[in-house]
Coordinates of C-alpha atoms in Angstrom, one line a residue:
X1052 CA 122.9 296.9 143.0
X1053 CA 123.7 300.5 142.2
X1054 CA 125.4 301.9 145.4
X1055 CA 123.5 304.8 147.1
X1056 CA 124.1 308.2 147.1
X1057 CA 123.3 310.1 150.3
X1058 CA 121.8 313.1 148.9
X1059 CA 120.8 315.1 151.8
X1060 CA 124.5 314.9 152.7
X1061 CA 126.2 316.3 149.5
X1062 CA 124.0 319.0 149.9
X1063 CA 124.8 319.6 153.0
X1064 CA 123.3 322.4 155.6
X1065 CA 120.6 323.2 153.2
X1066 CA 119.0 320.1 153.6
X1067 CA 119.3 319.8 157.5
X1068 CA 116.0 321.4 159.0
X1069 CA 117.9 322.3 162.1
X1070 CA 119.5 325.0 160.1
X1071 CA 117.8 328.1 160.2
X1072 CA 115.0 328.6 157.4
X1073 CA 116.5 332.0 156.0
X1074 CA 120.4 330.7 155.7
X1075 CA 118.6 327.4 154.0
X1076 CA 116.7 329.2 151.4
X1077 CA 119.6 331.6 150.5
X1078 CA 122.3 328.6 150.3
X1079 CA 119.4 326.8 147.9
X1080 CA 118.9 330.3 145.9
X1081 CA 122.7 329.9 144.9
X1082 CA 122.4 327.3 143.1
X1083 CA 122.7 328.1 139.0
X1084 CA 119.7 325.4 137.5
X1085 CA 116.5 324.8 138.4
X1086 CA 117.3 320.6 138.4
X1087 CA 119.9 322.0 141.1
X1088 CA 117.5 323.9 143.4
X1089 CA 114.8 320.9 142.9
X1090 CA 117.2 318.4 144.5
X1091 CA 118.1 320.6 147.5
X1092 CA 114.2 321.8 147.8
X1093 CA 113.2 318.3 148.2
X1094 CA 116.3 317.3 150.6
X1095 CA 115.3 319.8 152.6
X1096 CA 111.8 319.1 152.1
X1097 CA 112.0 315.4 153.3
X1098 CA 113.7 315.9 156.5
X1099 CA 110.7 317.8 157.5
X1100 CA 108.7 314.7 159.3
X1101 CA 105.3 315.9 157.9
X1102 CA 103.3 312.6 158.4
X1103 CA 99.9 313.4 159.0
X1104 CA 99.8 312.7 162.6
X1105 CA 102.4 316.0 163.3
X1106 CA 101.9 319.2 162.7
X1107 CA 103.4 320.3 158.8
X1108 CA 104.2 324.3 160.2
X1109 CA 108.3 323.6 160.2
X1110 CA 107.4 322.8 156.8
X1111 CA 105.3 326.0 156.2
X1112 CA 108.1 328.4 157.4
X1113 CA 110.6 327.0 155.3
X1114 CA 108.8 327.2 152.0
X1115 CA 107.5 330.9 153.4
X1116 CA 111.1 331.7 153.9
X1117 CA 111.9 330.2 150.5
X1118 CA 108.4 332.7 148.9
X1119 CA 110.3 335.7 151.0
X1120 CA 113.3 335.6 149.1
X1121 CA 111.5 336.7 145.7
X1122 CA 108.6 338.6 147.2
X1123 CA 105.8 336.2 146.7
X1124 CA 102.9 337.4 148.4
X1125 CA 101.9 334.4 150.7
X1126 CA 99.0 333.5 153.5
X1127 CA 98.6 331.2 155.9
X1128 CA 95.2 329.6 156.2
X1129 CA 95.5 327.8 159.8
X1130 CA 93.5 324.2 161.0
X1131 CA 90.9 325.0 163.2
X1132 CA 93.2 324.2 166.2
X1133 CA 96.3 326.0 164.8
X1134 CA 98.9 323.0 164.7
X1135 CA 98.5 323.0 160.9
X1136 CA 98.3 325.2 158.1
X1137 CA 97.3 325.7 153.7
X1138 CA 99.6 328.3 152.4
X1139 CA 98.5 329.7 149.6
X1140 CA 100.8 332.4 148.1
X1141 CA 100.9 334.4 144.4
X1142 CA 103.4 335.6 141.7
X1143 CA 102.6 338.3 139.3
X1144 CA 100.0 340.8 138.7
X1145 CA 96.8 341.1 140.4
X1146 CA 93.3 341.1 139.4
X1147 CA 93.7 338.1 136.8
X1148 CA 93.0 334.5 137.4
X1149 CA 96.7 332.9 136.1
X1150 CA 97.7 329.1 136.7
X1151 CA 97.6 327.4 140.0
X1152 CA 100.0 324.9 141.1
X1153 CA 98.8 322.1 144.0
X1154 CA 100.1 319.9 146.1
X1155 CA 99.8 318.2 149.7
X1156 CA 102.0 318.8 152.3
X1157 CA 101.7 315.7 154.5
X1158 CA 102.7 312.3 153.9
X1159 CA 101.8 308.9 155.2
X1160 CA 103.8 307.2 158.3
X1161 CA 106.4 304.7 157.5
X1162 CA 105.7 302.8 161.2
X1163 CA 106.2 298.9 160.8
X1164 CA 107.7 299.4 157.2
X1165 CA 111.1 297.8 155.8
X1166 CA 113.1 301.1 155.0
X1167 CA 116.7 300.2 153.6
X1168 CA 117.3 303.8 153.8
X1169 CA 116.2 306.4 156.5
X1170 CA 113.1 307.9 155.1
X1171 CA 113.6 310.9 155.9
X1172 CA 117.1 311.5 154.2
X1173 CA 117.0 311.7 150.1
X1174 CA 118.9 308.7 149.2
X1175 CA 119.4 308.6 145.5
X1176 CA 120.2 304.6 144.3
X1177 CA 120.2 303.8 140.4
X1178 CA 118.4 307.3 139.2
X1179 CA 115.7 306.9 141.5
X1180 CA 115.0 309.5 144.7
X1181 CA 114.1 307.6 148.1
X1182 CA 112.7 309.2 151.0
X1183 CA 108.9 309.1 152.2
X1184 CA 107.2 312.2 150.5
X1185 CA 109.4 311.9 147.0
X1186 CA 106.5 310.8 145.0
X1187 CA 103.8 311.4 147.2
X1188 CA 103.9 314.6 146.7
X1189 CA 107.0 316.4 147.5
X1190 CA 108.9 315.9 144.3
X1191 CA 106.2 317.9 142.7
X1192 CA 106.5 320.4 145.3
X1193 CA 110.2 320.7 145.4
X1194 CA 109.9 321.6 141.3
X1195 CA 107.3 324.2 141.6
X1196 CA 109.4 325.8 144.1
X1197 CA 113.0 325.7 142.3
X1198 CA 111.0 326.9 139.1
X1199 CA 109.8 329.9 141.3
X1200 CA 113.2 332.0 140.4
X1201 CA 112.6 331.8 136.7
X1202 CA 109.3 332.9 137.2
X1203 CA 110.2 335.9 139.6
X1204 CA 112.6 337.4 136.4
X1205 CA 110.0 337.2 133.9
X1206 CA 107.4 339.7 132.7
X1207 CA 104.3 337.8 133.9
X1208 CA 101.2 338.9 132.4
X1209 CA 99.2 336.1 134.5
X1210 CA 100.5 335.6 138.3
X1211 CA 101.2 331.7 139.4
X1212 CA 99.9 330.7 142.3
X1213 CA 101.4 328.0 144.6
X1214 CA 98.3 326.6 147.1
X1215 CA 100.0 323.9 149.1
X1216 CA 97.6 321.6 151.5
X1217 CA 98.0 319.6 154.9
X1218 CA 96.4 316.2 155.8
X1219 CA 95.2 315.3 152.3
X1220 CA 96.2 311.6 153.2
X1221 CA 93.8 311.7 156.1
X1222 CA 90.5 312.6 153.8
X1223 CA 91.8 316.0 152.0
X1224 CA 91.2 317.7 155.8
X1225 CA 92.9 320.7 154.9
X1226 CA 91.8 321.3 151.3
X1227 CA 87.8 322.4 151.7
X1228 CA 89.4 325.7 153.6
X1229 CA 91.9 326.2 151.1
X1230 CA 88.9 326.5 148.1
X1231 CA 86.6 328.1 150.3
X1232 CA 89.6 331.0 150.8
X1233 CA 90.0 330.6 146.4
X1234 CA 86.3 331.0 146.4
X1235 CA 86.6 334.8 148.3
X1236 CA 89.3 335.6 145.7
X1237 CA 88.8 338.8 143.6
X1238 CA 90.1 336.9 140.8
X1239 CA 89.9 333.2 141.3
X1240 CA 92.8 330.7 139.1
X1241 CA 91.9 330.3 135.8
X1242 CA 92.7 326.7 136.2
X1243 CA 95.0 324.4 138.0
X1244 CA 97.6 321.5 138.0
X1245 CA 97.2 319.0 141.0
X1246 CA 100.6 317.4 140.7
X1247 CA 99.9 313.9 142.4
X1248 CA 101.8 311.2 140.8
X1249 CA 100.5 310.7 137.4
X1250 CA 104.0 309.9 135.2
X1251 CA 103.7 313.0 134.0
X1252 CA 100.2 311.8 132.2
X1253 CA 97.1 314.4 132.1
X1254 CA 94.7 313.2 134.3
X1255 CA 91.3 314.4 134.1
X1256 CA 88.9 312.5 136.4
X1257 CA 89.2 310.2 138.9
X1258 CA 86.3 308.3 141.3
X1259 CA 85.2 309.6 145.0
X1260 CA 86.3 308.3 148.1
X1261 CA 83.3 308.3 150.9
X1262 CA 83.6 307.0 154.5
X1263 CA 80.2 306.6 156.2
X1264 CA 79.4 305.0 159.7
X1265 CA 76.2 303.4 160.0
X1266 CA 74.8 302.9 163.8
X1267 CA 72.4 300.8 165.3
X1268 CA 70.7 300.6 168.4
X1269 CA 68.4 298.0 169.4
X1270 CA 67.3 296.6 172.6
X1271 CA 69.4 294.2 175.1
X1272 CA 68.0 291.0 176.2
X1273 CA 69.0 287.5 177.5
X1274 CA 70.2 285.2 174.3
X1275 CA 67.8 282.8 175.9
X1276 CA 64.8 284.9 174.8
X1277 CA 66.0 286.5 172.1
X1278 CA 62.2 287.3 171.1
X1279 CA 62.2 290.1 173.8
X1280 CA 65.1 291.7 172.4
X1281 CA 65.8 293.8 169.5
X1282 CA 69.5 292.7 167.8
X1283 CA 71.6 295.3 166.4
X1284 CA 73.8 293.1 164.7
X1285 CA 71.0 291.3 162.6
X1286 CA 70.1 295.1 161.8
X1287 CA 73.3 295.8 160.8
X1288 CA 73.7 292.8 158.7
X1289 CA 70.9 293.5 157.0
X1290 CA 72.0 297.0 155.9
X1291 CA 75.0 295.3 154.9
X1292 CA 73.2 293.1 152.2
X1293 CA 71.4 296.3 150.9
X1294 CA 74.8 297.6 150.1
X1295 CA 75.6 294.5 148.2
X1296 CA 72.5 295.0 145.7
X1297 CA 73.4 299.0 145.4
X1298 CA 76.9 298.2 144.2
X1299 CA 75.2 295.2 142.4
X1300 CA 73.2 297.4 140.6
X1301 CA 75.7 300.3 140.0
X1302 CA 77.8 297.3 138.5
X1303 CA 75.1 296.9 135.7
X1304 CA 74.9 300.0 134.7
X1305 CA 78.8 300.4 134.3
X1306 CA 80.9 302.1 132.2
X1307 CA 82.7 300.0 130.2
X1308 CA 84.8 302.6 128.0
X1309 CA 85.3 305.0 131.0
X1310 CA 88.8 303.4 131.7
X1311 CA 88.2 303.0 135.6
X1312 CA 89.0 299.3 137.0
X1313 CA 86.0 298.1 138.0
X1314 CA 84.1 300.4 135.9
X1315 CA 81.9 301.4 138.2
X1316 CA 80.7 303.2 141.1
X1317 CA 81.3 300.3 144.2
X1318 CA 80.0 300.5 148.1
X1319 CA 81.8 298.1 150.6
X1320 CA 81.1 297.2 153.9
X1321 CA 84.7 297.2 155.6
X1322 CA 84.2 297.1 159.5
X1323 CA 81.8 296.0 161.9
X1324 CA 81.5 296.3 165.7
X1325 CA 78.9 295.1 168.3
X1326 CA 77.9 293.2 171.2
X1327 CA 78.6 292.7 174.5
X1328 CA 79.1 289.3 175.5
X1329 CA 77.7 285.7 173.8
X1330 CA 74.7 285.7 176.3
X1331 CA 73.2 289.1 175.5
X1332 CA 71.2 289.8 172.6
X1333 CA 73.5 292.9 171.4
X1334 CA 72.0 296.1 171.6
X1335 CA 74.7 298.6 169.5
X1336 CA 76.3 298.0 166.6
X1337 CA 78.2 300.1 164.0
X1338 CA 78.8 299.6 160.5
X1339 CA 81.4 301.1 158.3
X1340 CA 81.5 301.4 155.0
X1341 CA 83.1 302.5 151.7
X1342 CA 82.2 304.0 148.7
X1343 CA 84.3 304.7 145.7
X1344 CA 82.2 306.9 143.3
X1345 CA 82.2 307.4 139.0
X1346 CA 82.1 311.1 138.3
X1347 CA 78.1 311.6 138.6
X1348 CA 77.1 310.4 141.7
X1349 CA 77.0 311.3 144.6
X1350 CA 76.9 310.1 148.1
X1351 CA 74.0 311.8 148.9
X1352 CA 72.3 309.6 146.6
X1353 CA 73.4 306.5 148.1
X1354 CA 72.6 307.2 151.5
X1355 CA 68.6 308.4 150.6
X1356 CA 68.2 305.1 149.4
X1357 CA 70.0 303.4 151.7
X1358 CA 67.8 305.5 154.4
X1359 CA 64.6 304.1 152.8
X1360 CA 65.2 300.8 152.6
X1361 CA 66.0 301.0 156.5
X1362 CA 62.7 302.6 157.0
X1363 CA 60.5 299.8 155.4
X1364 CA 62.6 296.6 156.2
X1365 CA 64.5 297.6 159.6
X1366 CA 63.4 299.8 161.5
X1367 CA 59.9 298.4 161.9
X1368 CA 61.7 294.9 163.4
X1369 CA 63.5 297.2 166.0
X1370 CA 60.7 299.4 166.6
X1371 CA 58.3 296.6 167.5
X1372 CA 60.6 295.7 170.7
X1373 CA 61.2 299.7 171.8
X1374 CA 60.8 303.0 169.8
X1375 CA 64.2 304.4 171.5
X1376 CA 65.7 301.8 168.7
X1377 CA 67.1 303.5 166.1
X1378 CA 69.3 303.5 162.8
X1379 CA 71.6 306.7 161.7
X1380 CA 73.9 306.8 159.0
X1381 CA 77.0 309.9 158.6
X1382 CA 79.2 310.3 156.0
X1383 CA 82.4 311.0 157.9
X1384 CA 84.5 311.7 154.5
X1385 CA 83.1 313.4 151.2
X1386 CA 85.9 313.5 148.6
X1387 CA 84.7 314.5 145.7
X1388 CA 84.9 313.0 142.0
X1389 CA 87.0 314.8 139.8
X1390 CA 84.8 314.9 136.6
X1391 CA 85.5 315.6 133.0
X1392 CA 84.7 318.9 132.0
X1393 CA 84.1 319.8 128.2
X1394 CA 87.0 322.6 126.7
X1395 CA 88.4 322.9 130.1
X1396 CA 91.2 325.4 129.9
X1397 CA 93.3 322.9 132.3
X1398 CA 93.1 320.3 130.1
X1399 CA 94.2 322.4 127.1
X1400 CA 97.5 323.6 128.5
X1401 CA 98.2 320.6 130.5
X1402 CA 98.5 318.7 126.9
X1403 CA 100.5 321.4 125.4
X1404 CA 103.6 321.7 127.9
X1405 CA 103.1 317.5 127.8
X1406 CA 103.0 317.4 124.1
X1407 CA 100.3 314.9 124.7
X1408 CA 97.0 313.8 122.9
X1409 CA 95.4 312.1 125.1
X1410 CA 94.2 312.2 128.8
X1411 CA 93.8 309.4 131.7
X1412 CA 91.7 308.7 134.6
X1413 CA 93.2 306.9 138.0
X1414 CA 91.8 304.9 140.4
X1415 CA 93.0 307.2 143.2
X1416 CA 91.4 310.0 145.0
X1417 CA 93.0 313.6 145.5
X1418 CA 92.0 317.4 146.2
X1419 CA 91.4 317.8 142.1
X1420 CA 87.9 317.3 142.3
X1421 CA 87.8 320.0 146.0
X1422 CA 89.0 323.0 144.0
X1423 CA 87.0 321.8 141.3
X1424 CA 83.5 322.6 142.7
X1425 CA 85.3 325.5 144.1
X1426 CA 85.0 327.1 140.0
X1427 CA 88.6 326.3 139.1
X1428 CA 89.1 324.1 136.0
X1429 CA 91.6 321.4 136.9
X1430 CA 94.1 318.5 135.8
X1431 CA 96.2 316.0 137.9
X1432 CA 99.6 315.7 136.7
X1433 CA 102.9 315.4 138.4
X1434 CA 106.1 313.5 138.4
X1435 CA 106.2 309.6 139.9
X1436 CA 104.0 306.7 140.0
X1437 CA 101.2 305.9 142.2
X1438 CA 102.6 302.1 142.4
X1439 CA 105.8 303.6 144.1
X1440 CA 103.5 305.8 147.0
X1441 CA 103.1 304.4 150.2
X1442 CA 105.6 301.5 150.6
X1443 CA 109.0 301.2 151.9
X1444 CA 112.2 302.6 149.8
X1445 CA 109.1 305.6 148.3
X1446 CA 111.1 307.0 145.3
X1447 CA 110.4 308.6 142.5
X1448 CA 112.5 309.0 139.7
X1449 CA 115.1 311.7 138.9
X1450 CA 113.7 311.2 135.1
X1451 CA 110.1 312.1 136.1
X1452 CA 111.5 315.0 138.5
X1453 CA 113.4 316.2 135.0
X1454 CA 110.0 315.9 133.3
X1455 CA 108.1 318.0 135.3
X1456 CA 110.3 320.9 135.1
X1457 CA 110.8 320.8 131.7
X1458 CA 106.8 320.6 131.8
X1459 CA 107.4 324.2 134.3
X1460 CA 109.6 325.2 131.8
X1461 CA 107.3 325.0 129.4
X1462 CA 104.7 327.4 131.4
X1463 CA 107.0 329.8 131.2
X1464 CA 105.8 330.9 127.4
X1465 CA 102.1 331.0 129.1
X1466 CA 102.7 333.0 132.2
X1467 CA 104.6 335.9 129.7
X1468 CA 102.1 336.1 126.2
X1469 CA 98.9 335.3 128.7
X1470 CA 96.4 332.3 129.1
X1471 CA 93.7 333.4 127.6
X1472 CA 96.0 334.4 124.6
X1473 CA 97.7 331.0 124.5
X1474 CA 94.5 328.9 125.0
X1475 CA 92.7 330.9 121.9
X1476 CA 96.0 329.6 120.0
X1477 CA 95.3 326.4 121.4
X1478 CA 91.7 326.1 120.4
X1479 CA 92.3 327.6 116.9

């Protein structure tokens, strides 16, 4: 085995969040490449414990620091309580839309999991960059800040924007205010890079992700008369079967050629509570349940029908023993599809600094699809692999970390001559 290199120690105070934000961001400003900064940025980065349960604002003051040094105008856009916050800050001229450059904040927790480094320390073993957060998503992160001197010394005729979320792993919470604060914009982004972990592949849709809670309430009764009683668990199992012939049905009218795994949209029932004891005919239960939508459909959809097949086949059973029973379904998360969109400008650039032909779809959700019924065309590329997200020993590799800055590298060319001039060159 490759021995480890303690990265967070070689670079030393910048990478330690006990030392003061402003001496950090100086000591990381020294540094000659942009491969240099990126490494320190995401030390420093990764000590930060942003998992999704604390608050990300010792985060948020270090990268505002880091935007200080180089003038980048920068806002805060708080959680409704105030213990988190979107920042979302600009580079360049105003009054034109210019590029804009995602990313979440939080990560997930590494409770129970088998670290063989701390997680919070970048460890680099065998070319690859451990900590929790290096693929998921502060490597991307860490290279749109170290990029952020480059782009400070040039002549930019579009700004860059940096819009950087909290608790994206806990049903993109912080990413509805962030759009709906692009959407007030004089000049929204042209278009946008989500940089989730895509190997540095253009991705251009992806499914859904819905969490809905069904309830029921029926009417209590001894189990020896069960007659007299009105039982929410039957109800609920029911509803369950009617979500077995929706996702039946969705199944056969798939889409073969669309590149998802399964290839198409699927609605699971994943938890179920009820009852009170095994001589009482139960009275509540709750159903939850999944849905993982193809771009073109909608939840909204789902639950109508689901509504009126309740109405005709179980409400009436309940209703006959009391009309206080009752069955109420509510989507507690709504993220979007991202969808294909025909000449997208996102697309078009996001090929050229790839020097791809060809774009993707994933299986995963992310913000993409948040900013991009906000009016801001959008791709999801960024360094790592979703296969390395989540688990113990998270890395990504310092190989994808180069790729995405030479990708950065790449906007420079764009940010200077102009998107629209660029994309016209593109098209022709």
């Amino acid at each position: 085995m490759d021995a480890s290199i303690d990265l967070a120690g070689r670079i030393g105070p910048a990478a330690d969040p006990a030392v003061p934000d402003a001496e950090a961001a100086a000591l990381i400003a020294a540094l000659p490449t942009a491969a240099a900064r990126r490494d320190a940025l995401l030390a420093r980065l990764i000590a930060f414990d942003t998992t999704s349960r604390y608050s990300n604002l010792p985060l948020i003051a270090f990268v505002e620091s880091w935007l200080d040094l180089y003038g980048v105008r920068h806002e805060r856009i708080p959680s409704a309580d105030g213990t988190k916050a979107n920042i979302f800050a600009t580079l360049g001229p105003d009054g034109r839309g210019g590029v804009m450059l995602a990313g979440h904040t939080d990560v997930v927790p590494v409770d129970g999991q088998p670290w063989t480094t701390n997680p919070f320390r970048l460890t680099e073993r065998g070319g690859l960059m451990l900590g929790r957060g290096t693929c998921d998503m502060k490597g991307f992160i860490a290279c749109v800040l170290a990029k952020l001197p480059d782009w400070a010394a040039l002549p930019l005729t579009d700004p860059v924007h940096f819009a950087f979320t909290y608790d994206e792993e806990v049903a993109c919470m912080g990413a509805p205010d962030l759009a709906r604060h692009i959407r007030g914009l004089a000049a929204r982004p042209r278009l946008a890079v989500v940089g989730e972990p895509t190997s540095m592949r253009v991705v251009t849709a992806h499914k859904g992700v819905c969490l809905c809670r069904t309830r029921v309430t029926g009417v209590e009764a001894h189990s020896s008369q069960p007659h007299l009683g009105a039982n929410a668990i039957s109800a609920a199992a029911r509803i369950t079967g009617f979500l077995e012939e929706l996702e039946a049905e969705y199944a056969g009218i798939g889409q073969p050629d669309s590149g998802f795994e399964p290839p198409y949209t699927t609605v699971t029932a994943v938890m179920v509570r009820g009852g009170t004891a095994v001589n009482i005919i139960p009275r509540d239960a709750e159903l939850d349940w999944s849905a993982r939508l193809m771009p073109g459909h909608s939840i909204d959809d789902i639950v109508r029908r689901l509504d009126a097949r309740v109405e005709t086949e179980v409400l009436p059973r309940l209703k006959a023993v009391s009309e206080e029973a009752g069955v109420t379904t509510v989507v507690d998360v709504n993220v979007e599809p991202l969808t294909p969109e025909a000449d997208s400008p996102a697309e078009a650039m996001a090929l050229a600094l790839t020097g791809s032909n060809s774009t993707h779809v994933v299986a995963f959700a992310t913000e993409a699809g948040i900013f991009q019924r906000a009016g801001v065309p959008v791709v999801v590329c960024g360094p790592g692999s979703i296969d390395q997200a989540h688990r113990a020993d998270e890395f990504v590799a310092r190989e994808q970390l180069d790729q995405c800055i030479t990708f950065l590298d790449k906007l420079d060319g764009w940010l200077v001559d102009g998107l629209d001039r660029r994309l016209a060159a593109r098209i022709a």
